[in-house]
Tab-separated table of C-alpha atoms and ligand atoms in Angstrom:
chain	number	residue	atom	x	y	z
R	1	MET	CA	4.460	-18.985	-29.717
R	2	GLN	CA	2.901	-18.636	-33.343
R	3	ILE	CA	4.515	-18.156	-36.779
R	4	THR	CA	2.374	-17.498	-39.820
R	5	LEU	CA	3.801	-17.942	-43.240
R	6	LYS	CA	3.379	-15.739	-46.429
R	7	PRO	CA	0.683	-17.104	-48.646
R	8	GLY	CA	1.876	-20.176	-50.925
R	9	ARG	CA	5.121	-20.293	-48.724
R	10	GLU	CA	3.773	-23.746	-46.998
R	11	ARG	CA	4.645	-25.690	-50.177
R	12	ALA	CA	8.078	-26.993	-48.860
R	13	LEU	CA	6.622	-27.759	-45.502
R	14	THR	CA	3.780	-29.934	-46.905
R	15	LYS	CA	6.352	-32.023	-48.569
R	16	ARG	CA	8.149	-32.238	-45.070
R	17	HIS	CA	11.304	-30.307	-45.905
R	18	PRO	CA	12.403	-29.424	-42.427
R	19	TRP	CA	13.324	-25.595	-42.775
R	20	VAL	CA	11.491	-22.437	-42.901
R	21	PHE	CA	13.579	-19.641	-44.368
R	22	SER	CA	13.072	-15.978	-43.053
R	23	GLY	CA	11.781	-14.794	-46.325
R	24	ALA	CA	8.769	-17.194	-46.067
R	25	ILE	CA	7.395	-15.641	-42.877
R	26	ALA	CA	4.703	-13.139	-42.753
R	27	GLN	CA	4.397	-12.864	-39.039
R	28	ALA	CA	7.160	-13.919	-36.617
R	29	PRO	CA	6.835	-14.195	-32.640
R	30	GLN	CA	7.665	-11.195	-30.631
R	31	ASN	CA	9.967	-12.954	-28.105
R	32	ASN	CA	12.677	-15.261	-28.839
R	33	SER	CA	11.092	-18.454	-27.432
R	34	THR	CA	12.649	-21.597	-29.008
R	35	ILE	CA	9.434	-23.809	-29.811
R	36	VAL	CA	7.087	-22.353	-32.267
R	37	GLU	CA	3.854	-23.646	-34.037
R	38	ILE	CA	3.840	-22.800	-37.841
R	39	TYR	CA	0.669	-21.897	-39.571
R	40	SER	CA	-0.245	-21.403	-43.195
R	41	ALA	CA	-1.407	-17.888	-44.297
R	42	ASP	CA	-4.882	-19.487	-44.304
R	43	GLY	CA	-4.724	-20.253	-40.608
R	44	GLN	CA	-3.658	-24.262	-40.844
R	45	TRP	CA	-1.401	-25.639	-38.267
R	46	LEU	CA	1.639	-27.155	-40.348
R	47	ALA	CA	4.356	-28.080	-38.034
R	48	ARG	CA	6.032	-27.319	-34.588
R	49	GLY	CA	9.735	-26.429	-34.804
R	50	MET	CA	12.647	-24.506	-33.182
R	51	TRP	CA	12.763	-20.721	-33.846
R	52	ASN	CA	15.880	-18.594	-34.387
R	53	SER	CA	15.434	-14.967	-35.332
R	54	GLN	CA	19.349	-14.706	-36.091
R	55	SER	CA	19.392	-17.484	-38.773
R	56	GLN	CA	18.319	-17.301	-42.487
R	57	ILE	CA	17.107	-20.832	-41.566
R	58	SER	CA	14.510	-19.340	-39.039
R	59	VAL	CA	12.586	-22.511	-38.048
R	60	ARG	CA	13.819	-26.194	-37.996
R	61	ILE	CA	10.905	-28.667	-37.907
R	62	LEU	CA	10.782	-31.087	-35.100
R	63	THR	CA	7.181	-32.719	-35.677
R	64	TRP	CA	4.632	-32.775	-38.204
R	65	ASN	CA	2.248	-34.259	-35.813
R	66	ILE	CA	0.155	-31.787	-33.588
R	67	ASP	CA	-0.171	-34.291	-30.778
R	68	GLU	CA	3.534	-34.656	-30.358
R	69	VAL	CA	5.071	-32.804	-27.285
R	70	ILE	CA	8.716	-31.541	-27.435
R	71	ASP	CA	10.249	-32.562	-24.065
R	72	GLY	CA	12.985	-34.677	-22.767
R	73	LEU	CA	11.054	-37.886	-23.362
R	74	TRP	CA	10.649	-36.936	-26.982
R	75	LEU	CA	14.088	-36.274	-27.350
R	76	ARG	CA	15.108	-39.711	-25.959
R	77	GLN	CA	12.732	-41.598	-28.248
R	78	ARG	CA	14.014	-39.759	-31.301
R	79	ILE	CA	17.581	-40.542	-30.476
R	80	THR	CA	16.640	-44.292	-29.560
R	81	GLN	CA	15.014	-44.440	-33.047
R	82	ALA	CA	18.042	-43.156	-34.612
R	83	TYR	CA	20.473	-45.729	-32.813
R	84	ARG	CA	17.957	-48.669	-33.542
R	85	MET	CA	18.136	-47.948	-37.145
R	86	ARG	CA	22.095	-48.098	-36.867
R	87	MET	CA	22.024	-51.302	-34.973
R	88	LEU	CA	19.935	-52.653	-38.127
R	89	LEU	CA	22.659	-51.921	-40.361
R	90	PRO	CA	24.434	-55.276	-41.344
R	91	ALA	CA	28.024	-53.965	-40.992
R	92	TYR	CA	27.322	-51.838	-37.771
R	93	THR	CA	26.513	-54.559	-35.135
R	94	ASP	CA	30.465	-55.051	-34.340
R	95	ALA	CA	31.614	-51.439	-34.689
R	96	ASN	CA	32.113	-49.186	-31.792
R	97	ALA	CA	32.366	-46.069	-33.949
R	98	MET	CA	29.291	-44.656	-35.882
R	99	ARG	CA	27.351	-41.676	-36.355
R	100	ILE	CA	24.312	-42.040	-34.077
R	101	VAL	CA	22.472	-38.983	-35.063
R	102	HIS	CA	22.805	-37.088	-38.431
R	103	GLY	CA	20.907	-33.980	-37.724
R	104	GLU	CA	17.936	-33.369	-40.143
R	105	SER	CA	18.267	-36.779	-41.729
R	106	ASP	CA	17.353	-38.395	-38.208
R	107	LEU	CA	14.633	-35.894	-37.650
R	108	LEU	CA	16.755	-33.931	-34.957
R	109	PRO	CA	18.015	-30.719	-36.776
R	110	GLY	CA	21.265	-29.369	-35.944
R	111	LEU	CA	21.989	-32.410	-33.635
R	112	ILE	CA	25.110	-34.493	-34.522
R	113	ILE	CA	25.996	-37.559	-32.435
R	114	ASP	CA	28.994	-39.506	-33.056
R	115	ARG	CA	29.913	-42.625	-30.921
R	116	TYR	CA	33.737	-43.331	-30.519
R	117	GLY	CA	33.845	-46.534	-28.324
R	118	ASP	CA	32.756	-45.419	-24.784
R	119	TYR	CA	32.713	-41.847	-25.598
R	120	LEU	CA	30.026	-39.651	-27.297
R	121	SER	CA	31.224	-36.654	-29.588
R	122	VAL	CA	28.371	-34.083	-29.881
R	123	GLN	CA	27.729	-31.105	-32.120
R	124	LEU	CA	24.983	-28.577	-31.432
R	125	LEU	CA	24.488	-26.695	-34.521
R	126	SER	CA	21.343	-25.044	-34.162
R	127	ARG	CA	20.096	-22.677	-31.405
R	128	GLY	CA	17.213	-24.956	-30.604
R	129	MET	CA	19.640	-27.861	-29.860
R	130	ASP	CA	21.936	-25.654	-28.180
R	131	ALA	CA	18.934	-24.703	-25.743
R	132	MET	CA	18.052	-28.212	-25.329
R	133	ARG	CA	21.622	-29.495	-24.201
R	134	ALA	CA	20.615	-30.440	-20.838
R	135	ASP	CA	18.035	-32.833	-22.007
R	136	ILE	CA	20.426	-34.181	-24.729
R	137	ILE	CA	22.977	-34.994	-22.142
R	138	ARG	CA	20.531	-36.581	-19.809
R	139	ALA	CA	18.960	-38.748	-22.763
R	140	LEU	CA	22.642	-39.761	-23.820
R	141	VAL	CA	23.602	-40.753	-20.385
R	142	ASP	CA	20.295	-42.886	-19.967
R	143	ILE	CA	20.490	-44.634	-23.378
R	144	PHE	CA	24.246	-45.232	-23.744
R	145	GLN	CA	25.745	-44.953	-20.455
R	146	PRO	CA	28.991	-43.548	-21.845
R	147	LYS	CA	32.308	-42.863	-20.027
R	148	GLY	CA	32.117	-39.307	-21.140
R	149	ILE	CA	30.221	-36.886	-23.470
R	150	ILE	CA	32.322	-34.465	-25.451
R	151	GLU	CA	31.261	-31.291	-27.070
R	152	ARG	CA	32.694	-30.441	-30.525
R	153	SER	CA	30.452	-27.445	-31.426
R	154	ASP	CA	33.294	-25.730	-33.277
R	155	ASP	CA	31.809	-26.065	-36.816
R	156	ASP	CA	30.997	-22.842	-38.802
R	157	MET	CA	27.456	-23.441	-38.986
R	158	ARG	CA	27.169	-22.168	-35.264
R	159	THR	CA	28.283	-18.909	-36.641
R	160	LEU	CA	25.374	-18.824	-39.279
R	161	GLU	CA	23.160	-19.618	-36.146
R	162	GLY	CA	24.615	-16.612	-34.101
R	163	LEU	CA	26.100	-18.999	-31.640
R	164	PRO	CA	29.787	-18.900	-30.405
R	165	PRO	CA	31.817	-22.007	-30.946
R	166	SER	CA	31.651	-24.296	-27.916
R	167	GLN	CA	33.811	-27.346	-27.071
R	168	GLY	CA	34.688	-29.355	-23.850
R	169	VAL	CA	33.504	-32.246	-21.689
R	170	LEU	CA	29.799	-31.985	-21.067
R	171	TRP	CA	29.524	-35.090	-18.855
R	172	GLY	CA	31.544	-37.792	-17.444
R	173	GLU	CA	35.443	-38.099	-18.153
R	174	ALA	CA	37.634	-36.773	-20.610
R	175	PRO	CA	38.581	-39.197	-23.159
R	176	PRO	CA	42.163	-40.013	-23.785
R	177	GLU	CA	44.060	-38.240	-26.169
R	178	SER	CA	44.583	-41.411	-28.067
R	179	LEU	CA	41.472	-43.552	-28.317
R	180	ILE	CA	41.470	-46.728	-30.666
R	181	ILE	CA	38.045	-47.308	-32.258
R	182	ARG	CA	36.941	-49.923	-34.420
R	183	HIS	CA	35.205	-49.184	-37.639
R	184	PRO	CA	32.269	-51.535	-39.142
R	185	THR	CA	35.049	-52.645	-41.701
R	186	GLY	CA	37.197	-53.936	-38.669
R	187	LEU	CA	39.767	-51.532	-39.320
R	188	LEU	CA	41.300	-49.576	-36.223
R	189	GLU	CA	41.867	-45.951	-35.836
R	190	THR	CA	43.335	-43.659	-33.217
R	191	ILE	CA	41.194	-40.886	-32.528
R	192	ASN	CA	41.692	-37.638	-30.707
R	193	ILE	CA	37.999	-36.525	-29.845
R	194	ASP	CA	39.074	-33.254	-28.281
R	195	GLY	CA	41.768	-32.332	-30.674
R	196	GLY	CA	41.089	-34.133	-33.790
R	197	GLN	CA	39.194	-32.630	-36.809
R	198	LYS	CA	35.464	-32.753	-36.978
R	199	THR	CA	33.994	-34.667	-34.158
R	200	GLY	CA	37.333	-36.479	-33.929
R	201	GLY	CA	37.208	-38.417	-37.270
R	202	TYR	CA	35.606	-39.120	-40.613
R	203	LEU	CA	33.150	-41.976	-40.071
R	204	ASP	CA	31.487	-41.117	-43.445
R	205	GLN	CA	34.316	-42.683	-45.445
R	206	ALA	CA	34.552	-46.012	-43.273
R	207	LEU	CA	33.093	-48.273	-46.202
R	208	ASN	CA	34.701	-46.393	-49.056
R	209	ARG	CA	38.108	-47.060	-47.755
R	210	ILE	CA	37.574	-50.731	-48.092
R	211	ALA	CA	35.905	-50.237	-51.626
R	212	VAL	CA	39.076	-48.352	-52.826
R	213	ALA	CA	41.255	-50.992	-51.309
R	214	ALA	CA	39.872	-53.452	-53.673
R	215	TYR	CA	42.074	-51.507	-56.449
R	216	ALA	CA	45.184	-51.455	-54.497
R	217	SER	CA	46.915	-54.755	-55.134
R	218	GLY	CA	50.584	-54.081	-56.214
R	219	ALA	CA	49.785	-50.451	-56.773
R	220	GLU	CA	51.978	-47.553	-55.924
R	221	VAL	CA	49.379	-45.481	-53.839
R	222	LEU	CA	49.127	-41.757	-53.396
R	223	ASP	CA	46.750	-40.791	-50.428
R	224	CYS	CA	46.217	-37.278	-50.564
R	225	PHE	CA	44.410	-35.311	-47.632
R	226	CYS	CA	45.144	-38.603	-45.736
R	227	TYR	CA	44.048	-37.225	-42.069
R	228	ASN	CA	44.612	-40.436	-39.878
R	229	GLY	CA	45.222	-42.499	-43.228
R	230	GLY	CA	42.085	-44.511	-43.148
R	231	PHE	CA	42.730	-44.976	-46.823
R	232	SER	CA	46.480	-45.546	-46.499
R	233	VAL	CA	45.769	-48.439	-43.977
R	234	ALA	CA	42.873	-49.932	-46.139
R	235	THR	CA	44.935	-49.823	-49.311
R	236	ALA	CA	48.041	-51.228	-47.512
R	237	LEU	CA	46.044	-54.292	-46.314
R	238	GLY	CA	44.554	-54.366	-49.866
R	239	GLY	CA	48.134	-55.350	-51.092
R	240	ALA	CA	49.597	-51.895	-52.229
R	241	GLN	CA	53.239	-52.065	-52.985
R	242	SER	CA	54.023	-48.557	-51.492
R	243	ILE	CA	52.008	-45.650	-50.008
R	244	VAL	CA	52.672	-41.987	-50.010
R	245	ALA	CA	50.395	-40.148	-47.488
R	246	VAL	CA	50.001	-36.291	-47.717
R	247	ASP	CA	48.434	-33.990	-45.316
R	248	SER	CA	48.984	-30.525	-43.874
R	249	SER	CA	48.477	-32.010	-40.314
R	250	ALA	CA	51.480	-33.158	-38.462
R	251	SER	CA	49.325	-34.665	-35.729
R	252	ALA	CA	47.322	-36.621	-38.159
R	253	LEU	CA	50.373	-38.044	-39.798
R	254	THR	CA	51.664	-39.276	-36.431
R	255	ALA	CA	48.311	-41.019	-35.855
R	256	LEU	CA	48.516	-42.415	-39.497
R	257	GLN	CA	51.970	-44.256	-38.578
R	258	ASN	CA	50.505	-45.560	-35.322
R	259	ASP	CA	47.591	-46.867	-37.309
R	260	MET	CA	49.683	-48.782	-39.905
R	261	GLN	CA	51.063	-50.685	-37.012
R	262	LEU	CA	47.797	-51.089	-35.049
R	263	ASN	CA	46.196	-52.697	-38.264
R	264	GLY	CA	49.350	-54.770	-38.947
R	265	ALA	CA	50.146	-52.892	-42.241
R	266	ALA	CA	53.528	-51.664	-40.844
R	267	SER	CA	55.424	-53.849	-43.566
R	268	THR	CA	54.148	-51.829	-46.550
R	269	PRO	CA	56.663	-49.150	-47.462
R	270	LEU	CA	55.260	-45.911	-46.353
R	271	GLU	CA	56.346	-42.295	-47.121
R	272	ILE	CA	54.814	-39.470	-44.908
R	273	CYS	CA	54.733	-36.061	-46.485
R	274	GLU	CA	53.691	-32.995	-44.396
R	275	ALA	CA	52.638	-30.762	-47.169
R	276	ASP	CA	49.969	-28.567	-48.992
R	277	VAL	CA	48.420	-31.219	-51.440
R	278	PHE	CA	48.095	-28.421	-54.201
R	279	LYS	CA	51.882	-27.825	-53.933
R	280	GLN	CA	52.693	-31.480	-53.495
R	281	LEU	CA	50.986	-32.610	-56.755
R	282	ARG	CA	52.886	-29.912	-58.573
R	283	HIS	CA	56.106	-31.157	-57.222
R	284	TYR	CA	55.411	-34.745	-58.472
R	285	ARG	CA	54.501	-33.428	-61.863
R	286	ASP	CA	57.715	-31.436	-62.112
R	287	ASN	CA	59.567	-34.540	-60.848
R	288	GLU	CA	57.608	-36.744	-63.306
R	289	ARG	CA	56.696	-39.159	-60.336
R	290	GLN	CA	53.861	-41.716	-61.225
R	291	PHE	CA	51.391	-43.692	-59.323
R	292	ASP	CA	48.885	-46.468	-59.875
R	293	LEU	CA	46.299	-45.319	-57.548
R	294	ILE	CA	45.557	-41.615	-56.231
R	295	ILE	CA	42.846	-40.859	-53.701
R	296	LEU	CA	41.787	-37.303	-53.431
R	297	ASP	CA	39.704	-36.457	-50.146
R	298	PRO	CA	40.008	-32.983	-49.551
R	299	PRO	CA	38.263	-30.921	-46.658
R	300	LYS	CA	34.916	-28.967	-47.615
R	301	PHE	CA	35.912	-26.498	-50.073
R	302	ALA	CA	32.406	-24.550	-50.457
R	303	HIS	CA	30.961	-23.166	-47.434
R	304	SER	CA	28.415	-21.061	-48.801
R	305	GLN	CA	26.796	-20.669	-52.401
R	306	ALA	CA	29.214	-17.640	-53.045
R	307	GLN	CA	32.163	-19.913	-52.534
R	308	VAL	CA	30.842	-22.745	-55.068
R	309	GLU	CA	32.723	-21.316	-58.058
R	310	ARG	CA	36.057	-21.098	-56.392
R	311	ALA	CA	35.720	-24.662	-54.882
R	312	THR	CA	35.099	-26.182	-58.264
R	313	ARG	CA	38.221	-24.408	-59.462
R	314	ALA	CA	40.219	-26.115	-56.609
R	315	TYR	CA	38.571	-29.492	-57.238
R	316	LYS	CA	39.500	-29.019	-60.980
R	317	ASP	CA	43.042	-28.274	-60.237
R	318	ILE	CA	43.666	-31.110	-57.869
R	319	ASN	CA	41.945	-33.661	-60.063
R	320	TRP	CA	43.662	-32.362	-63.227
R	321	LEU	CA	47.080	-33.017	-61.549
R	322	ALA	CA	46.250	-36.315	-60.115
R	323	ILE	CA	44.838	-37.317	-63.567
R	324	ARG	CA	48.242	-36.262	-64.881
R	325	LEU	CA	50.294	-38.291	-62.446
R	326	LEU	CA	48.593	-41.724	-63.091
R	327	ARG	CA	49.955	-44.365	-65.266
R	328	PRO	CA	47.688	-45.436	-68.102
R	329	GLY	CA	45.171	-47.586	-66.531
R	330	GLY	CA	45.606	-46.201	-62.942
R	331	ILE	CA	42.677	-45.662	-60.499
R	332	LEU	CA	41.615	-42.202	-59.276
R	333	ALA	CA	39.291	-42.268	-56.193
R	334	THR	CA	38.012	-38.588	-55.949
R	335	TYR	CA	35.686	-36.815	-53.246
R	336	SER	CA	33.859	-33.783	-52.472
R	337	CYS	CA	32.229	-33.402	-49.146
R	338	SER	CA	30.855	-29.949	-50.089
R	339	GLY	CA	27.199	-30.284	-49.853
R	340	LEU	CA	26.780	-27.090	-52.358
R	341	VAL	CA	28.680	-28.971	-55.007
R	342	SER	CA	26.194	-31.350	-56.432
R	343	ALA	CA	27.026	-34.940	-57.763
R	344	ASP	CA	26.068	-33.810	-61.176
R	345	LEU	CA	28.712	-30.688	-60.909
R	346	PHE	CA	31.324	-32.802	-59.436
R	347	GLN	CA	31.281	-35.128	-62.249
R	348	LYS	CA	31.443	-32.287	-64.801
R	349	VAL	CA	34.406	-30.951	-62.908
R	350	ILE	CA	36.206	-34.103	-63.260
R	351	PHE	CA	35.470	-34.148	-66.937
R	352	GLY	CA	36.866	-30.870	-67.285
R	353	ALA	CA	39.890	-31.773	-65.470
R	354	ALA	CA	40.245	-34.952	-67.728
R	355	VAL	CA	39.919	-32.867	-70.842
R	356	ASP	CA	42.506	-30.497	-69.845
R	357	ALA	CA	44.826	-33.526	-68.961
R	358	HIS	CA	44.056	-35.020	-72.405
R	359	ARG	CA	43.104	-38.436	-71.070
R	360	ASP	CA	40.253	-40.815	-71.157
R	361	VAL	CA	38.385	-41.409	-67.804
R	362	GLN	CA	35.888	-43.829	-67.025
R	363	ILE	CA	33.686	-43.754	-64.119
R	364	ILE	CA	33.722	-47.462	-62.607
R	365	GLU	CA	32.124	-46.739	-59.093
R	366	ARG	CA	29.962	-43.957	-57.452
R	367	HIS	CA	30.432	-43.368	-53.928
R	368	THR	CA	28.438	-41.717	-51.039
R	369	GLN	CA	28.644	-41.376	-47.362
R	370	ALA	CA	28.280	-44.688	-45.206
R	371	PRO	CA	24.947	-45.647	-44.233
R	372	ASP	CA	25.321	-44.381	-40.681
R	373	HIS	CA	24.945	-41.098	-42.415
R	374	PRO	CA	21.369	-41.611	-43.777
R	375	VAL	CA	19.587	-39.189	-46.327
R	376	LEU	CA	16.026	-38.291	-45.587
R	377	LEU	CA	14.147	-38.039	-49.078
R	378	SER	CA	12.578	-35.052	-47.850
R	379	PHE	CA	15.965	-33.259	-47.197
R	380	PRO	CA	18.431	-34.204	-50.046
R	381	GLU	CA	20.655	-31.474	-48.633
R	382	GLY	CA	21.742	-34.232	-46.135
R	383	GLU	CA	23.559	-36.078	-48.947
R	384	TYR	CA	26.918	-34.308	-49.074
R	385	LEU	CA	29.594	-36.634	-49.722
R	386	LYS	CA	30.115	-38.023	-53.320
R	387	GLY	CA	32.866	-39.889	-54.782
R	388	LEU	CA	34.054	-41.171	-58.397
R	389	VAL	CA	36.333	-44.159	-58.660
R	390	CYS	CA	37.748	-43.874	-62.187
R	391	ARG	CA	39.840	-45.632	-64.351
R	392	VAL	CA	42.257	-43.216	-66.138
R	393	TYR	CA	43.830	-44.217	-69.408
Y	1	SAH	N1	40.834	-39.133	-46.081
Y	1	SAH	C1	40.732	-38.846	-44.601
Y	1	SAH	C2	39.744	-37.518	-44.383
Y	1	SAH	C3	40.382	-36.282	-45.036
Y	1	SAH	S1	39.795	-34.820	-44.317
Y	1	SAH	C4	40.150	-40.053	-44.120
Y	1	SAH	O1	39.746	-41.098	-44.596
Y	1	SAH	O2	39.870	-40.064	-42.846
Y	1	SAH	C5	40.613	-33.687	-45.059
Y	1	SAH	C6	42.247	-33.747	-44.656
Y	1	SAH	O3	42.665	-32.639	-45.476
Y	1	SAH	C7	42.391	-33.208	-43.055
Y	1	SAH	O4	43.339	-34.118	-42.588
Y	1	SAH	C8	43.120	-31.820	-43.210
Y	1	SAH	O5	44.201	-31.656	-42.599
Y	1	SAH	C9	43.600	-31.775	-44.727
Y	1	SAH	N2	44.027	-30.729	-45.428
Y	1	SAH	C10	43.391	-29.467	-45.516
Y	1	SAH	N3	43.860	-28.704	-46.549
Y	1	SAH	C11	44.927	-29.218	-46.967
Y	1	SAH	C12	45.932	-29.042	-47.758
Y	1	SAH	N4	45.754	-27.729	-48.426
Y	1	SAH	N5	47.000	-29.670	-48.026
Y	1	SAH	C13	47.100	-30.866	-47.487
Y	1	SAH	N6	46.200	-31.222	-46.531
Y	1	SAH	C14	45.138	-30.396	-46.101
């Protein structure tokens, strides 16, 4: 099947950006086949990709090489290449938890594969990958011989592709409800692949937790949006005096308590708080409670361009409150995983919060997603996590 672009609309493709938007297409295929050939207006072959008439992103490119055939073998080679790259990451050789395929950034658009011990957690976020599910399962079984492959395609990106959510065991055994995994930092986490958030956990923060823990010695820590307590465990082991962990999820807070034990951090005084962070920060402000180290790691606030403004207001609100709660000289480790909020915009939002809190704030570290979530230069959209570690005076 063939797709012809409008004149001039091949520019992004010649820079190897992997998406073709519906507005760039002059002539679309009549049927709804999955694999399509893309041609420029003057008839030049440009790339081969996956077609979805129901998505704004009409085509996701699979190859720029006319000789490359898209089949099960091709898929297996791409996944193997992605896995080899992880095995070459210094910190990851002893880890049994890592992202193995990071979608577009690993030249597999819409495919996410996370490894949690002997289990693989998979998200099929594009129509093309959904259609290739049998080949994906076969390739994963061949390469990894996992105990089980679990689908967690319950992300909102499926809706944009016109696909229903899909979740369950794709192959092999169902994972245990509490699976202990080892991060590249050596920290252990109890994961529930089937019932947890995202694909089960937040692998992207693995290294940042240790970086933040370097500021924890003797500190009264407030870990907001703590989930299973990745930052709580790390800061406890980093010598925190006490920790308050806040999240709205009761099951995450149970896992957190378990993980403190598991990592030998149970002697650090821990206060668990099941609450809305926005309200809880106000409660601490009203009670003049103070901390030395505050972590803000909220969920994605901006899911579309239309939500960016509201998201920046939410970021500003929690950061303004957190800055106020810090003792002079305290540390704020603040994150945004909204890809649509750029690093530049995020920094401006934190600046606005500092101004309103009447405090001087210095950036001392800039964080990003862990290296098992690489960023392809031709696809800067793949860089979604940004963090600032700040000294607040
Ligand atoms: N810091 C975690 C990841 C956080 S993910 C880690 O290192 O693994 C975001 C978390 O925010 C989720 O656990 C979710 O349950 C929680 N959450 C979302 N909205 C919230 C709210 N308004 N108040 C409190 N917690 C919230």
